[in-house]
Amino acid sequence: MVTELEEKHGWWNLKLLDVSQTLDEHMYNWHVAGTVKYTNGFVVSIEKIELSDIKKAVRTVSNTTEWTGSVSGNIILRNVKVGFDVIVNLDGEPVQHYTGIYTHSQIRITCTIIKNINLNQYNVNAEISNLNVGNGVRMIYMPANHVTQVLARLYTPFSNWDSITSWCHEVIEPILLKLTEKIDFPNVCFACSN
């Protein structure tokens, strides 16, 4: 799966949704009012990729075994740097342009493949289960100035949750579905003639 993401899709193609903020703050004896738009977001780098908590299971409901098999686990992305073009439109000032880089210390995506053995059907799911922002971590803006000092304190990294959710559904789930061709699930046959 990791190879598929790296070689065929490319981490750099994982895009981030645009984020807009309205500012109306008093900071450093300065009233900051206007809008900020974070646009053209993408993954700059990922320091480390881990697979963890890989499990397999057979499901039982009301003391009856449903003949499903599942494989689940987590993809943990460590120190994920994301970049944005930042457009700042403050009241009474010309439009300003910056580049912003933010590092998420950890992104955890839980992945599951379930096979209904009787029907020979697969269901795949990938969902973000953790988005660590890090303690005291701020976005780094280039060039840096008094405006970016304010922006660094107001950027909300949890705004990236929806972007990562879209990676789960649009990129990772199709890869999981392809993996179903490679994963051997047991075949179960009752009163078979063969």
PDB file of N, CA and C in Angstrom, residues 32-69:
ATOM      1  N   VAL A  32      -5.782  43.789  13.995  1.00  0.00           N
ATOM      2  CA  VAL A  32      -5.647  43.059  12.742  1.00  0.00           C
ATOM      3  C   VAL A  32      -7.044  42.661  12.293  1.00  0.00           C
ATOM      4  N   ALA A  33      -7.461  43.186  11.152  1.00  0.00           N
ATOM      5  CA  ALA A  33      -8.783  42.863  10.616  1.00  0.00           C
ATOM      6  C   ALA A  33      -8.653  42.622   9.118  1.00  0.00           C
ATOM      7  N   GLY A  34      -9.342  41.609   8.636  1.00  0.00           N
ATOM      8  CA  GLY A  34      -9.313  41.285   7.216  1.00  0.00           C
ATOM      9  C   GLY A  34      -9.508  39.801   7.007  1.00  0.00           C
ATOM     10  N   THR A  35      -8.986  39.302   5.895  1.00  0.00           N
ATOM     11  CA  THR A  35      -9.140  37.884   5.570  1.00  0.00           C
ATOM     12  C   THR A  35      -7.794  37.274   5.180  1.00  0.00           C
ATOM     13  N   VAL A  36      -7.705  35.973   5.402  1.00  0.00           N
ATOM     14  CA  VAL A  36      -6.537  35.197   4.987  1.00  0.00           C
ATOM     15  C   VAL A  36      -7.058  33.977   4.246  1.00  0.00           C
ATOM     16  N   LYS A  37      -6.447  33.683   3.110  1.00  0.00           N
ATOM     17  CA  LYS A  37      -6.820  32.484   2.365  1.00  0.00           C
ATOM     18  C   LYS A  37      -5.572  31.630   2.174  1.00  0.00           C
ATOM     19  N   TYR A  38      -5.677  30.368   2.613  1.00  0.00           N
ATOM     20  CA  TYR A  38      -4.624  29.375   2.422  1.00  0.00           C
ATOM     21  C   TYR A  38      -5.052  28.542   1.215  1.00  0.00           C
ATOM     22  N   THR A  39      -4.272  28.595   0.152  1.00  0.00           N
ATOM     23  CA  THR A  39      -4.685  27.966  -1.094  1.00  0.00           C
ATOM     24  C   THR A  39      -3.540  27.145  -1.698  1.00  0.00           C
ATOM     25  N   ASN A  40      -3.863  26.329  -2.697  1.00  0.00           N
ATOM     26  CA  ASN A  40      -2.878  25.487  -3.396  1.00  0.00           C
ATOM     27  C   ASN A  40      -2.081  24.610  -2.432  1.00  0.00           C
ATOM     28  N   GLY A  41      -2.724  24.093  -1.399  1.00  0.00           N
ATOM     29  CA  GLY A  41      -2.034  23.289  -0.392  1.00  0.00           C
ATOM     30  C   GLY A  41      -1.642  21.912  -0.901  1.00  0.00           C
ATOM     31  N   PHE A  42      -0.476  21.461  -0.461  1.00  0.00           N
ATOM     32  CA  PHE A  42       0.009  20.133  -0.842  1.00  0.00           C
ATOM     33  C   PHE A  42       0.988  19.631   0.214  1.00  0.00           C
ATOM     34  N   VAL A  43       1.276  18.319   0.157  1.00  0.00           N
ATOM     35  CA  VAL A  43       2.245  17.725   1.071  1.00  0.00           C
ATOM     36  C   VAL A  43       3.645  18.038   0.548  1.00  0.00           C
ATOM     37  N   VAL A  44       4.453  18.653   1.394  1.00  0.00           N
ATOM     38  CA  VAL A  44       5.833  18.980   1.049  1.00  0.00           C
ATOM     39  C   VAL A  44       6.735  17.781   1.320  1.00  0.00           C
ATOM     40  N   SER A  45       6.569  17.163   2.496  1.00  0.00           N
ATOM     41  CA  SER A  45       7.393  16.003   2.839  1.00  0.00           C
ATOM     42  C   SER A  45       6.751  15.212   3.969  1.00  0.00           C
ATOM     43  N   ILE A  46       7.138  13.954   4.055  1.00  0.00           N
ATOM     44  CA  ILE A  46       6.746  13.069   5.153  1.00  0.00           C
ATOM     45  C   ILE A  46       8.034  12.428   5.652  1.00  0.00           C
ATOM     46  N   GLU A  47       8.317  12.607   6.932  1.00  0.00           N
ATOM     47  CA  GLU A  47       9.579  12.098   7.482  1.00  0.00           C
ATOM     48  C   GLU A  47       9.590  10.583   7.616  1.00  0.00           C
ATOM     49  N   LYS A  48       8.453  10.004   8.043  1.00  0.00           N
ATOM     50  CA  LYS A  48       8.431   8.568   8.321  1.00  0.00           C
ATOM     51  C   LYS A  48       7.013   8.035   8.130  1.00  0.00           C
ATOM     52  N   ILE A  49       6.918   6.806   7.612  1.00  0.00           N
ATOM     53  CA  ILE A  49       5.629   6.137   7.431  1.00  0.00           C
ATOM     54  C   ILE A  49       5.690   4.814   8.177  1.00  0.00           C
ATOM     55  N   GLU A  50       4.691   4.571   9.014  1.00  0.00           N
ATOM     56  CA  GLU A  50       4.635   3.326   9.778  1.00  0.00           C
ATOM     57  C   GLU A  50       3.300   2.641   9.534  1.00  0.00           C
ATOM     58  N   LEU A  51       3.322   1.319   9.572  1.00  0.00           N
ATOM     59  CA  LEU A  51       2.097   0.525   9.591  1.00  0.00           C
ATOM     60  C   LEU A  51       2.028  -0.107  10.967  1.00  0.00           C
ATOM     61  N   SER A  52       0.880   0.022  11.631  1.00  0.00           N
ATOM     62  CA  SER A  52       0.780  -0.522  12.990  1.00  0.00           C
ATOM     63  C   SER A  52      -0.584  -1.146  13.231  1.00  0.00           C
ATOM     64  N   ASP A  53      -0.657  -1.903  14.318  1.00  0.00           N
ATOM     65  CA  ASP A  53      -1.913  -2.490  14.805  1.00  0.00           C
ATOM     66  C   ASP A  53      -2.637  -3.287  13.729  1.00  0.00           C
ATOM     67  N   ILE A  54      -1.911  -4.033  12.937  1.00  0.00           N
ATOM     68  CA  ILE A  54      -2.537  -4.821  11.883  1.00  0.00           C
ATOM     69  C   ILE A  54      -3.198  -6.038  12.525  1.00  0.00           C
ATOM     70  N   LYS A  55      -4.487  -6.211  12.226  1.00  0.00           N
ATOM     71  CA  LYS A  55      -5.285  -7.272  12.854  1.00  0.00           C
ATOM     72  C   LYS A  55      -6.104  -7.990  11.799  1.00  0.00           C
ATOM     73  N   LYS A  56      -6.509  -9.189  12.133  1.00  0.00           N
ATOM     74  CA  LYS A  56      -7.470  -9.916  11.316  1.00  0.00           C
ATOM     75  C   LYS A  56      -8.558 -10.431  12.247  1.00  0.00           C
ATOM     76  N   ALA A  57      -9.752 -10.612  11.724  1.00  0.00           N
ATOM     77  CA  ALA A  57     -10.858 -11.014  12.598  1.00  0.00           C
ATOM     78  C   ALA A  57     -11.946 -11.721  11.809  1.00  0.00           C
ATOM     79  N   VAL A  58     -12.747 -12.503  12.546  1.00  0.00           N
ATOM     80  CA  VAL A  58     -13.996 -13.069  12.045  1.00  0.00           C
ATOM     81  C   VAL A  58     -15.080 -12.515  12.944  1.00  0.00           C
ATOM     82  N   ARG A  59     -16.169 -12.102  12.371  1.00  0.00           N
ATOM     83  CA  ARG A  59     -17.197 -11.386  13.116  1.00  0.00           C
ATOM     84  C   ARG A  59     -18.303 -12.315  13.605  1.00  0.00           C
ATOM     85  N   THR A  60     -18.727 -12.102  14.856  1.00  0.00           N
ATOM     86  CA  THR A  60     -19.847 -12.835  15.440  1.00  0.00           C
ATOM     87  C   THR A  60     -20.907 -11.838  15.881  1.00  0.00           C
ATOM     88  N   VAL A  61     -22.162 -12.101  15.493  1.00  0.00           N
ATOM     89  CA  VAL A  61     -23.272 -11.235  15.874  1.00  0.00           C
ATOM     90  C   VAL A  61     -24.335 -12.104  16.528  1.00  0.00           C
ATOM     91  N   SER A  62     -24.750 -11.768  17.745  1.00  0.00           N
ATOM     92  CA  SER A  62     -25.780 -12.521  18.478  1.00  0.00           C
ATOM     93  C   SER A  62     -25.463 -14.014  18.521  1.00  0.00           C
ATOM     94  N   ASN A  63     -24.238 -14.336  18.856  1.00  0.00           N
ATOM     95  CA  ASN A  63     -23.765 -15.720  18.944  1.00  0.00           C
ATOM     96  C   ASN A  63     -23.830 -16.480  17.627  1.00  0.00           C
ATOM     97  N   THR A  64     -23.964 -15.769  16.540  1.00  0.00           N
ATOM     98  CA  THR A  64     -23.957 -16.387  15.223  1.00  0.00           C
ATOM     99  C   THR A  64     -22.780 -15.813  14.446  1.00  0.00           C
ATOM    100  N   THR A  65     -22.006 -16.689  13.868  1.00  0.00           N
ATOM    101  CA  THR A  65     -20.858 -16.216  13.100  1.00  0.00           C
ATOM    102  C   THR A  65     -21.324 -15.721  11.742  1.00  0.00           C
ATOM    103  N   GLU A  66     -21.030 -14.461  11.464  1.00  0.00           N
ATOM    104  CA  GLU A  66     -21.216 -13.942  10.115  1.00  0.00           C
ATOM    105  C   GLU A  66     -19.930 -14.259   9.390  1.00  0.00           C
ATOM    106  N   TRP A  67     -20.021 -14.855   8.270  1.00  0.00           N
ATOM    107  CA  TRP A  67     -18.825 -15.278   7.574  1.00  0.00           C
ATOM    108  C   TRP A  67     -18.208 -14.101   6.843  1.00  0.00           C
ATOM    109  N   THR A  68     -17.590 -13.259   7.662  1.00  0.00           N
ATOM    110  CA  THR A  68     -16.819 -12.147   7.118  1.00  0.00           C
ATOM    111  C   THR A  68     -15.419 -12.234   7.691  1.00  0.00           C
ATOM    112  N   GLY A  69     -14.490 -11.843   6.904  1.00  0.00           N
ATOM    113  CA  GLY A  69     -13.116 -11.737   7.367  1.00  0.00           C
ATOM    114  C   GLY A  69     -12.682 -10.296   7.203  1.00  0.00           C
TER     115      GLY A  69
END
